[in-house]
XYZ file of N, CA and C in Angstrom:
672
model
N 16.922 -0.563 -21.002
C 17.494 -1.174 -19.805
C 16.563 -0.959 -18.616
N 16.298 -1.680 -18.030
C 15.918 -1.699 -16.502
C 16.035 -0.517 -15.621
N 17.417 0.257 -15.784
C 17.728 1.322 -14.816
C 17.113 2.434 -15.003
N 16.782 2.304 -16.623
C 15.566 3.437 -16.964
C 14.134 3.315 -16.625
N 14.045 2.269 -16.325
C 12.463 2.708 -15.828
C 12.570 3.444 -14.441
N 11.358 4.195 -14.852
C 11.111 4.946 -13.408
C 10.208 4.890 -12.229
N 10.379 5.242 -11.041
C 10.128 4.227 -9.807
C 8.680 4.607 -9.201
N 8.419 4.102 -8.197
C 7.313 4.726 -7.669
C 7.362 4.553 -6.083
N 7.348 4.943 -5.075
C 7.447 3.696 -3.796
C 5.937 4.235 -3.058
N 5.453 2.714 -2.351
C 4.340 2.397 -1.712
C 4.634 2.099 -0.311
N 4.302 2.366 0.912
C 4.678 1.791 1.859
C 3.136 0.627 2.322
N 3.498 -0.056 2.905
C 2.335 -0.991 3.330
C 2.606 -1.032 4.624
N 1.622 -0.300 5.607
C 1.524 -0.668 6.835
C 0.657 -1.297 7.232
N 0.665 -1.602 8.796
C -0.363 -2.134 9.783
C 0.524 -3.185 11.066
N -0.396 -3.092 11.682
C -0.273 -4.225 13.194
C 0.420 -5.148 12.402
N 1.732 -6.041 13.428
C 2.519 -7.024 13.055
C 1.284 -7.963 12.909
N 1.665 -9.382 11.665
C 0.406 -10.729 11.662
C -0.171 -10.649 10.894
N -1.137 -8.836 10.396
C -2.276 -8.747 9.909
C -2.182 -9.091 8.563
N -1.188 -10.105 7.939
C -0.781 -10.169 6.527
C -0.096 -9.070 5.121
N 0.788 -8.283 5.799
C 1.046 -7.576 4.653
C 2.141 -8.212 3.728
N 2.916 -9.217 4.391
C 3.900 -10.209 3.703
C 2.957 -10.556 2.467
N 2.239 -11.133 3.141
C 1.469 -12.328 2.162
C 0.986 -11.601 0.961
N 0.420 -10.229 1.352
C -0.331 -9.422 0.488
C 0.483 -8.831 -0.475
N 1.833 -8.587 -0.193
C 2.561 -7.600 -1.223
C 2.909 -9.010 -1.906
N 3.351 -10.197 -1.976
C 3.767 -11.215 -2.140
C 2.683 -11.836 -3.557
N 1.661 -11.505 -3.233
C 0.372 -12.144 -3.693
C 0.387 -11.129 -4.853
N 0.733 -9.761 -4.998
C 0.600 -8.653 -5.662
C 1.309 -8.877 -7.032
N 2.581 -8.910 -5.831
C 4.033 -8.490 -6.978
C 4.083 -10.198 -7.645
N 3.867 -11.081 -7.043
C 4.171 -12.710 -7.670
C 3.150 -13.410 -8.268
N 1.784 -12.680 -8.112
C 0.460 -13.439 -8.460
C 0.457 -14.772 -8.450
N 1.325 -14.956 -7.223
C 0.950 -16.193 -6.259
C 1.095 -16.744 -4.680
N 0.004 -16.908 -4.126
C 0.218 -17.436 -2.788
C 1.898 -17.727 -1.728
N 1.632 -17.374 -1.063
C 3.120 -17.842 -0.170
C 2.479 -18.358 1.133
N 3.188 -19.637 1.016
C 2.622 -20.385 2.175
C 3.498 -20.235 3.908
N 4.383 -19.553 3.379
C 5.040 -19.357 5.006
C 6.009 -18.142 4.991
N 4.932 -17.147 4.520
C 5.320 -15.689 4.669
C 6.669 -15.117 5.979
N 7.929 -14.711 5.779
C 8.604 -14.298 6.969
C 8.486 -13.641 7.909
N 8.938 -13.538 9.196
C 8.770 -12.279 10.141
C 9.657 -10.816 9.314
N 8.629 -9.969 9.501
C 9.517 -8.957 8.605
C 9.921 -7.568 9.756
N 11.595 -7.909 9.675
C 12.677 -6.612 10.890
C 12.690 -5.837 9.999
N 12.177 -4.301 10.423
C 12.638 -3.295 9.996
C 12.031 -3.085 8.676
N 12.320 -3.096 7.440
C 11.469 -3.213 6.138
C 12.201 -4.112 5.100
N 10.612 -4.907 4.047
C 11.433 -6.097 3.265
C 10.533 -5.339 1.904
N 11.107 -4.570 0.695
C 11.271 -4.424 -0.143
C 10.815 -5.329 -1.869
N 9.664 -4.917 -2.279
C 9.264 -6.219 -3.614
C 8.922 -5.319 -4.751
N 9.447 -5.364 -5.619
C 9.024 -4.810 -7.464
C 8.238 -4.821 -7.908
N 7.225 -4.621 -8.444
C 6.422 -4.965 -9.263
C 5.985 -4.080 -10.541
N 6.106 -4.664 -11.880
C 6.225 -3.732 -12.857
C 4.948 -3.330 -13.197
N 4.287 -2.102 -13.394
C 3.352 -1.525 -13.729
C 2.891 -0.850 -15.033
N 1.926 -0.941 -15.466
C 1.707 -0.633 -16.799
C 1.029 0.715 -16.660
N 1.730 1.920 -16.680
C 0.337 3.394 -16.494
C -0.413 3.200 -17.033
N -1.450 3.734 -16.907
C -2.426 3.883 -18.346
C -2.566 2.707 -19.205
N -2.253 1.515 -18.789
C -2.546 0.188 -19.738
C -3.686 0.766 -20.630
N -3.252 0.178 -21.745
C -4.759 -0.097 -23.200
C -4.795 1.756 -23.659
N -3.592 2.315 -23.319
C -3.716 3.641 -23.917
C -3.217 3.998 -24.846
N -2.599 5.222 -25.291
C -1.496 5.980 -25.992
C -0.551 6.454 -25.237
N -1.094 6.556 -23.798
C 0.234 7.107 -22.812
C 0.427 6.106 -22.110
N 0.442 4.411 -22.318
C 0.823 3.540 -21.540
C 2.721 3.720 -21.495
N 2.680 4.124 -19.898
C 3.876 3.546 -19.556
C 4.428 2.453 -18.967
N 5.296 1.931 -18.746
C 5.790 0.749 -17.590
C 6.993 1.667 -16.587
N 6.304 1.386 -15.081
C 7.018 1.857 -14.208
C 7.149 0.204 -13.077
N 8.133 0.806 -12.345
C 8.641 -0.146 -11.535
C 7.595 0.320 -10.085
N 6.803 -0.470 -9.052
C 6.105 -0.176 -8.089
C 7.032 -0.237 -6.752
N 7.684 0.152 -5.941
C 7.837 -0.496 -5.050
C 7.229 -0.429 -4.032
N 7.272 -1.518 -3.202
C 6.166 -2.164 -2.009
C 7.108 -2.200 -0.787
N 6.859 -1.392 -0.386
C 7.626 -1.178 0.976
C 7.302 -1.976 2.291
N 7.154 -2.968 2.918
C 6.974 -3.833 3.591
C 7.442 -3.389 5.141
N 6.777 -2.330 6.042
C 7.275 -1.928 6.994
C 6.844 -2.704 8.475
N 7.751 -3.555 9.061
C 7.876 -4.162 10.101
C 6.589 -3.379 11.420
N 5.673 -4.249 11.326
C 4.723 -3.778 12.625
C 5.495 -4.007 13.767
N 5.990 -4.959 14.589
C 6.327 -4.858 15.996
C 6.600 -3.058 16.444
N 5.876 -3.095 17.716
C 5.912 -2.079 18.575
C 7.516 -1.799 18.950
N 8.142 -2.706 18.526
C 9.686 -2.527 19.212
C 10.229 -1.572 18.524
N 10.166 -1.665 17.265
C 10.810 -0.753 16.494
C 9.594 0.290 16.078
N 8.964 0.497 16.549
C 8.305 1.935 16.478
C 9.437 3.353 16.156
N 10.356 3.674 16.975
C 11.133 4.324 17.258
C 11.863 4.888 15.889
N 11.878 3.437 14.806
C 13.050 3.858 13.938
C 12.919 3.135 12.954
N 11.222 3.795 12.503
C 10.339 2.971 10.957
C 10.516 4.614 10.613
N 10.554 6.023 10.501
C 10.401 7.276 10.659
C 11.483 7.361 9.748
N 12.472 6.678 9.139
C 13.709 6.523 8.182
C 12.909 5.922 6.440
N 12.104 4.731 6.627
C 11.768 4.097 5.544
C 10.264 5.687 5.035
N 9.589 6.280 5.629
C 8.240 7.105 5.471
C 9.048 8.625 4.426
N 10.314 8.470 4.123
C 10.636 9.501 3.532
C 10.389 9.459 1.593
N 9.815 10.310 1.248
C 9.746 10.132 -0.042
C 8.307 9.437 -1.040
N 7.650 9.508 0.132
C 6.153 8.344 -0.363
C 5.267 8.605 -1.378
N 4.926 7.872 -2.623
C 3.933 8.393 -2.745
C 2.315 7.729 -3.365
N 2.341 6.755 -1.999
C 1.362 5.754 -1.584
C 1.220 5.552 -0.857
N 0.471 5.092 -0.085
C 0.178 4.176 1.528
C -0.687 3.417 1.389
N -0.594 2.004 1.267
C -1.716 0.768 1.762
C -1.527 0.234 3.472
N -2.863 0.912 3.713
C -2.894 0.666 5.041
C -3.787 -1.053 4.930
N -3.020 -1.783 6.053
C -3.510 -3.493 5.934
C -4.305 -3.613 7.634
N -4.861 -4.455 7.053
C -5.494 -5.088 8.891
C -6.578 -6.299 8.725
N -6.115 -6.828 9.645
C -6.597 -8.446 9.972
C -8.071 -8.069 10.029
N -9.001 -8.936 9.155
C -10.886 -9.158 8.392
C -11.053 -9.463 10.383
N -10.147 -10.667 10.564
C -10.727 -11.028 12.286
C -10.195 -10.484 13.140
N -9.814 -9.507 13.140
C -8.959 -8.691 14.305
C -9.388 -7.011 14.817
N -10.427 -6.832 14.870
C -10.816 -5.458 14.927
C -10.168 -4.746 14.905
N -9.462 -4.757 16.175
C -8.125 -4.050 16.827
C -7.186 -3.498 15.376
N -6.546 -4.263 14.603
C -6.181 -4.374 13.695
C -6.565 -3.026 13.350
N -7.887 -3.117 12.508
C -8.497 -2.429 11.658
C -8.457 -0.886 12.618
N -8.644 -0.439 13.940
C -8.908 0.615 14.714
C -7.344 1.219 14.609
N -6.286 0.149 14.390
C -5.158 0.927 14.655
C -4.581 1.343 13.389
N -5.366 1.837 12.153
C -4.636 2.349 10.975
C -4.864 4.007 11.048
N -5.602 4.176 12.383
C -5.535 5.894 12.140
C -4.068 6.105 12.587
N -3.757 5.337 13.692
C -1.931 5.332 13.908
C -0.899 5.347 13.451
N -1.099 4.116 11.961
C -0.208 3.807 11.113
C 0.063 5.058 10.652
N -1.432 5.680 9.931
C -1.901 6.581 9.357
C -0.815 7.974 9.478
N -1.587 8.210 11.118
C -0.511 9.587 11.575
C 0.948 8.774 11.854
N 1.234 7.967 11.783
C 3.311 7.728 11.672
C 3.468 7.606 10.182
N 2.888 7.519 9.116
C 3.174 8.069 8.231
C 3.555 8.975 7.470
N 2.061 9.902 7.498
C 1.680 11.264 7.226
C 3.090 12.060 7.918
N 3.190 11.760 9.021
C 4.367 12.660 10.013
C 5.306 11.828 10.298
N 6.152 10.981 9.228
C 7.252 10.485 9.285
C 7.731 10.413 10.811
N 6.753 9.236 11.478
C 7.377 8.777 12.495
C 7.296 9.610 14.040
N 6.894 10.982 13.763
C 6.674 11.980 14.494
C 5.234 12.130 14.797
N 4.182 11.322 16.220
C 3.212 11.213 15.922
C 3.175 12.634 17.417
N 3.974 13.261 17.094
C 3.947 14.352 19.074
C 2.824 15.525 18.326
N 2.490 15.745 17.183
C 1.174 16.461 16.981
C -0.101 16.102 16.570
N 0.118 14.903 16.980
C -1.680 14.457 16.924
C -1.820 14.087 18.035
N -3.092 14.396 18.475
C -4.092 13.642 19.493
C -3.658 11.761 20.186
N -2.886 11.646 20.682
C -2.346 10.551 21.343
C -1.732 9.120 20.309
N -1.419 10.508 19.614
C -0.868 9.850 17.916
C -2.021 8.987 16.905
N -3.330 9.797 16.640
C -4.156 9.438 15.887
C -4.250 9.858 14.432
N -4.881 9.261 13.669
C -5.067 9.790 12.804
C -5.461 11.452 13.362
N -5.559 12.424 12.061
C -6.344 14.108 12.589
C -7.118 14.104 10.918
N -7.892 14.260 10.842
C -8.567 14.646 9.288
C -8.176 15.998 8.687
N -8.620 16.682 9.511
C -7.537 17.912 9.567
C -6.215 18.287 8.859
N -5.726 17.697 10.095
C -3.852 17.038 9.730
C -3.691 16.861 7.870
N -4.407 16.049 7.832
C -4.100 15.321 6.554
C -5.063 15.910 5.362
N -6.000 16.362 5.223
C -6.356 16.663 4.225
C -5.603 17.806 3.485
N -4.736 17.919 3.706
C -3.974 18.567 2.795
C -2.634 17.958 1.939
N -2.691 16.645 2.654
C -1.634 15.685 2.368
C -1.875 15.110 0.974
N -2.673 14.875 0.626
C -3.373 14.382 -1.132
C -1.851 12.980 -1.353
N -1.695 12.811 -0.441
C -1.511 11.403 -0.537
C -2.753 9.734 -1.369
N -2.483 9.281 -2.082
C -3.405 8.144 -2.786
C -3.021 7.283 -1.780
N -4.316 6.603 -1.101
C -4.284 5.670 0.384
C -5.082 4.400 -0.586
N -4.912 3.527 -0.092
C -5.910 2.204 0.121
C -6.166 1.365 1.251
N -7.025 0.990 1.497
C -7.091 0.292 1.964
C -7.552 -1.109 1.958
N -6.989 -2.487 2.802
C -7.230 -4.008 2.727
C -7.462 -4.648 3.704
N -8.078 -5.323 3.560
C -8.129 -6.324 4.732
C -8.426 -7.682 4.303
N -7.104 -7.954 5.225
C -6.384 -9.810 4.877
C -7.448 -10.305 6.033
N -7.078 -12.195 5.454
C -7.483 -12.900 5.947
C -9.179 -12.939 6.039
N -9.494 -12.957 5.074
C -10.970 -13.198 4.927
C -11.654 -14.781 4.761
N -10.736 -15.084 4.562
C -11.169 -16.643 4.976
C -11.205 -16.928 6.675
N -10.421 -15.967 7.582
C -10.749 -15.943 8.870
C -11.687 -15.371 9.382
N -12.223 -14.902 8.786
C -13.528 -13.468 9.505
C -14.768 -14.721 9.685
N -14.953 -14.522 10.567
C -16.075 -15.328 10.717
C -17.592 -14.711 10.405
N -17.838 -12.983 10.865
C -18.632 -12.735 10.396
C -18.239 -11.979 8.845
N -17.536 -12.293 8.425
C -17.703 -11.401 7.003
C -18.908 -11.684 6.084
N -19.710 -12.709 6.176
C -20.612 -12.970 5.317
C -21.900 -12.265 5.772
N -21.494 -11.584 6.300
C -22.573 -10.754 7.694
C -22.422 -9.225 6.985
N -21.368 -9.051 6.647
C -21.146 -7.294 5.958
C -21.584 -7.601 4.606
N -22.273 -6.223 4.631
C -22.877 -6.065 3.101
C -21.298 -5.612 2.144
N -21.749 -6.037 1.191
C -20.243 -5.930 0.032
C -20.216 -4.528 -0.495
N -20.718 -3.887 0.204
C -20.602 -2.056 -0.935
C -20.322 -1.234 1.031
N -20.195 -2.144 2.207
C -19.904 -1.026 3.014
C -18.443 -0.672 2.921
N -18.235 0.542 3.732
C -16.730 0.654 4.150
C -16.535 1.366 5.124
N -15.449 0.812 5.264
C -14.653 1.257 6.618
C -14.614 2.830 6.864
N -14.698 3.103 8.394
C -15.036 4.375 8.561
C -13.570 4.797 8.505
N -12.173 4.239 8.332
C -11.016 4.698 7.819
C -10.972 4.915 6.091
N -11.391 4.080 5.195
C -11.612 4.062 4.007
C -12.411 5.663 3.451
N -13.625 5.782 4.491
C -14.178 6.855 4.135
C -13.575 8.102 4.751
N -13.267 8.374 5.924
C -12.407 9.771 5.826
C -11.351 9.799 5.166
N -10.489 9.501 4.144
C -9.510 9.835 3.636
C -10.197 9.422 1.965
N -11.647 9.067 2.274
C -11.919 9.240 0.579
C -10.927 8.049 -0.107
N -10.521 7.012 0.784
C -9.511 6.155 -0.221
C -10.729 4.618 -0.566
N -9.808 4.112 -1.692
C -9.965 2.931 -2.088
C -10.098 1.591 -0.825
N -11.034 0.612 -1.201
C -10.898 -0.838 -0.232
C -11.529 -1.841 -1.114
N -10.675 -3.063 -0.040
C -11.113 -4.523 -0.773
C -10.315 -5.503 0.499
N -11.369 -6.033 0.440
C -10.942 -7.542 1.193
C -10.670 -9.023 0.118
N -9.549 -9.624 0.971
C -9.231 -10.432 0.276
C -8.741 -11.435 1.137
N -8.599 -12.704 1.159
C -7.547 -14.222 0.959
C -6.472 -13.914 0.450
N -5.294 -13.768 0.879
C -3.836 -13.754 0.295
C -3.424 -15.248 -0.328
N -4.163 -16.585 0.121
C -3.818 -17.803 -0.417
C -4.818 -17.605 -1.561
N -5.979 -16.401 -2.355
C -6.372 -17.107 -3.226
C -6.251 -15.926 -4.580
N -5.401 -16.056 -5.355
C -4.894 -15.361 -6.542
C -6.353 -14.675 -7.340
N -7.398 -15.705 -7.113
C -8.202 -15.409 -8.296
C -9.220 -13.803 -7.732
N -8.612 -13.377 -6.121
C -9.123 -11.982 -5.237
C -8.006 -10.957 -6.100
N -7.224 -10.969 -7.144
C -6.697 -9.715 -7.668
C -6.139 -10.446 -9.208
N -6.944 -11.541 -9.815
C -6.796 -11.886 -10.770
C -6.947 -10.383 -11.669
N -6.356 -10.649 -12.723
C -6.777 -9.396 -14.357
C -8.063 -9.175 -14.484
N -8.689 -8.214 -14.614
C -9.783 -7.987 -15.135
C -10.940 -7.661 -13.482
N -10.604 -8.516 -12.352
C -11.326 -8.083 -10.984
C -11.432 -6.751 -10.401
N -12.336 -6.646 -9.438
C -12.615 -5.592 -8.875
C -11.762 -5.182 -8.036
N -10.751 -6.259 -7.504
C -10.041 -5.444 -6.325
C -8.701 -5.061 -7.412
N -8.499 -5.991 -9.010
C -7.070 -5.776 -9.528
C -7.557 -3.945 -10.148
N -8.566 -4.073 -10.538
C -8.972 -2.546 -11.275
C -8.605 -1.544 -10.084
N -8.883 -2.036 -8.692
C -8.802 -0.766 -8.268
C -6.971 -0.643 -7.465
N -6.686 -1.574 -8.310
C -4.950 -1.450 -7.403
C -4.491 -0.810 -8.694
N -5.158 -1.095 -9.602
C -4.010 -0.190 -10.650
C -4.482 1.492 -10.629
N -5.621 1.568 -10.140
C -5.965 3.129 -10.362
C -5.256 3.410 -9.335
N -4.740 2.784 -8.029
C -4.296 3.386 -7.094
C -3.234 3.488 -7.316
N -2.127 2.618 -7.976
C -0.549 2.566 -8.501
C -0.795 3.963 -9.531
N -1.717 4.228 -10.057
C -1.681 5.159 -11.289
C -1.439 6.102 -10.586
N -2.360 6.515 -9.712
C -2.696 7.883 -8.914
C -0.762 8.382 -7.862
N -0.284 7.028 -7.615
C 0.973 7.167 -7.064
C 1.675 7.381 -8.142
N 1.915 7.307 -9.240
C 2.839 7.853 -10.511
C 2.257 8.956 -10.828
N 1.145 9.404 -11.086
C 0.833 10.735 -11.218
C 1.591 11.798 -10.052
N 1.248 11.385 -8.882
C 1.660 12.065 -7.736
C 3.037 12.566 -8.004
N 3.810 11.616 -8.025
C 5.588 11.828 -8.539
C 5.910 12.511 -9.695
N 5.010 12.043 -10.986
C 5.459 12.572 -11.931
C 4.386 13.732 -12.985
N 3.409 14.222 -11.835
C 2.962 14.914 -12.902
C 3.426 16.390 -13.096
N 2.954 16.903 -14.055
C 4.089 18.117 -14.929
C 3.352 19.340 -14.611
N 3.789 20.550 -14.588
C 3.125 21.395 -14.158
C 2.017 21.686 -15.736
N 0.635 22.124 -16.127
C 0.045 22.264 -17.362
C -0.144 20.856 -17.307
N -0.199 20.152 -17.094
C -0.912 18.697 -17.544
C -0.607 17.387 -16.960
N -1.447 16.351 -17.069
C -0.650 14.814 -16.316
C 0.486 14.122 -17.197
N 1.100 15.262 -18.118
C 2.658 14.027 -18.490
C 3.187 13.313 -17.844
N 3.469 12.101 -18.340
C 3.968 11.178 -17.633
C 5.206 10.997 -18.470
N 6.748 10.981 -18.351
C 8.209 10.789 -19.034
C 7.893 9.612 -19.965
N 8.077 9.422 -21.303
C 8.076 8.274 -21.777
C 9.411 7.628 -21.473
N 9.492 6.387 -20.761
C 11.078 5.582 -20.705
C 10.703 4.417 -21.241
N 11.762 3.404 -21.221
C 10.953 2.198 -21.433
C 12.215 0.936 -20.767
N 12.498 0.041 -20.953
C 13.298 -0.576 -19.881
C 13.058 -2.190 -20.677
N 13.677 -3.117 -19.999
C 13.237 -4.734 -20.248
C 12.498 -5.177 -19.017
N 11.619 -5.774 -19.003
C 10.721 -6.221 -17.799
C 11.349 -7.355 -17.050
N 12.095 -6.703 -15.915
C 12.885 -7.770 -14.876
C 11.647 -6.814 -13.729
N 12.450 -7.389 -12.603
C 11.998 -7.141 -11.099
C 13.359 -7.405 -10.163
N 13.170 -6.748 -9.048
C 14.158 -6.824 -7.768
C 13.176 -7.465 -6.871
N 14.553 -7.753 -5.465
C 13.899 -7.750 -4.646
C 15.046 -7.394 -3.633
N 14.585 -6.635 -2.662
C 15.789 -6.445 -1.795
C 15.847 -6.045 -0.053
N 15.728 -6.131 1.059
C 15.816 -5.960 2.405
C 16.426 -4.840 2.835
N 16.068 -4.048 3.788
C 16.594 -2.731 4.334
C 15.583 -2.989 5.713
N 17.419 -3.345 6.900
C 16.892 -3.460 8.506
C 17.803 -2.025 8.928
């Protein structure tokens, strides 16, 4: 049954716009959405995961993609959805700098569930967090907007990517074939989904992972 599989949750932040609709959308549906919603508060998507695909310890777990509302309005009372994590895809607009400068923020309202009164004018802290061993990624939408992206060499990264040692990839949310099977950005979303099930479920003496097993449905569900 379904109720047996076991869960995982991801939150996806960043600046309202910068595409995280589109992106969790593109993930969990492996297909385009052409008129992504305004998302109040947080919008919730499934996606079933294979651990360890092509193994002996392949499991199937359920991902969830936590979709947390950027507007500044509700700053105040996103500090409810940051409980229990054990992922973070930080998102930000390819043409929006700004975007990209404000994930040390996301960063520290994460890390400190909403409570950014011990960092530095609520910044990321390296500090702070390296003890957090949280699995981060990072993305950046809208690459068909970047005007200079053909200008960045394809092996740099972001000076957020590199202090937290996490994963990156830019992508088009309208084009499926940026996290098709077998790609560079799909290889590195599953090591990062892996690394978030390890996090939850590994055993003290070794990385066991629970064998369950379930029928392959999906949810989808809203929490304002």
């Amino acid at each position: 049954m379904a109720a047996n599989i076991e869960k995982v949750k991801i939150v996806v932040v960043g600046d309202s716009g910068v595409g995280k609709t589109s992106l969790i959308h593109l993930i969990c549906h492996q297909e385009p959405t052409s008129n992504p919603p305004y998302t109040i508060g947080c919008s919730v998507e499934v996606k079933l995961h294979d651990y360890k695909a092509g193994t002996p310890g392949e499991k199937t777990f359920f991902v969830e993609m936590w979709d947390i509302g950027g507007s500044t309005s509700h700053q105040n009372s996103r500090s409810i959805f940051y409980n229990s994590v054990q992922g973070i895809i930080l998102v930000h607009d390819l043409s929006n700098r700004k975007s990209h400068q404000n994930l040390r923020k996301w960063l520290a309202e994460v890390i400190n569930r909403g409570n950014t009164r011990d960092f530095c004018n609520g910044d990321y802290d390296s500090e702070v967090f390296a003890g957090i061993q949280i699995p981060i990624m990072v993305v950046g939408c809208k690459a068909d907007q970047a005007l200079n992206l053909r200008e960045k060499s394809p092996t740099a990264r972001s000076s957020i990517a590199e202090e937290c040692g996490a994963d990156e990839f830019n992508l088009d949310c309208h084009q499926v074939k940026h996290i098709s099977p077998g790609s560079t950005n799909a290889v590195k979303l599953t090591k990062f989904f892996d690394k978030a099930i390890e996090r939850r479920y590994h055993r003290e003496g070794g990385n066991q992972v629970n064998t369950l097993t379930g029928n392959r449905q999906g949810y989808t569900y809203t929490a304002i």
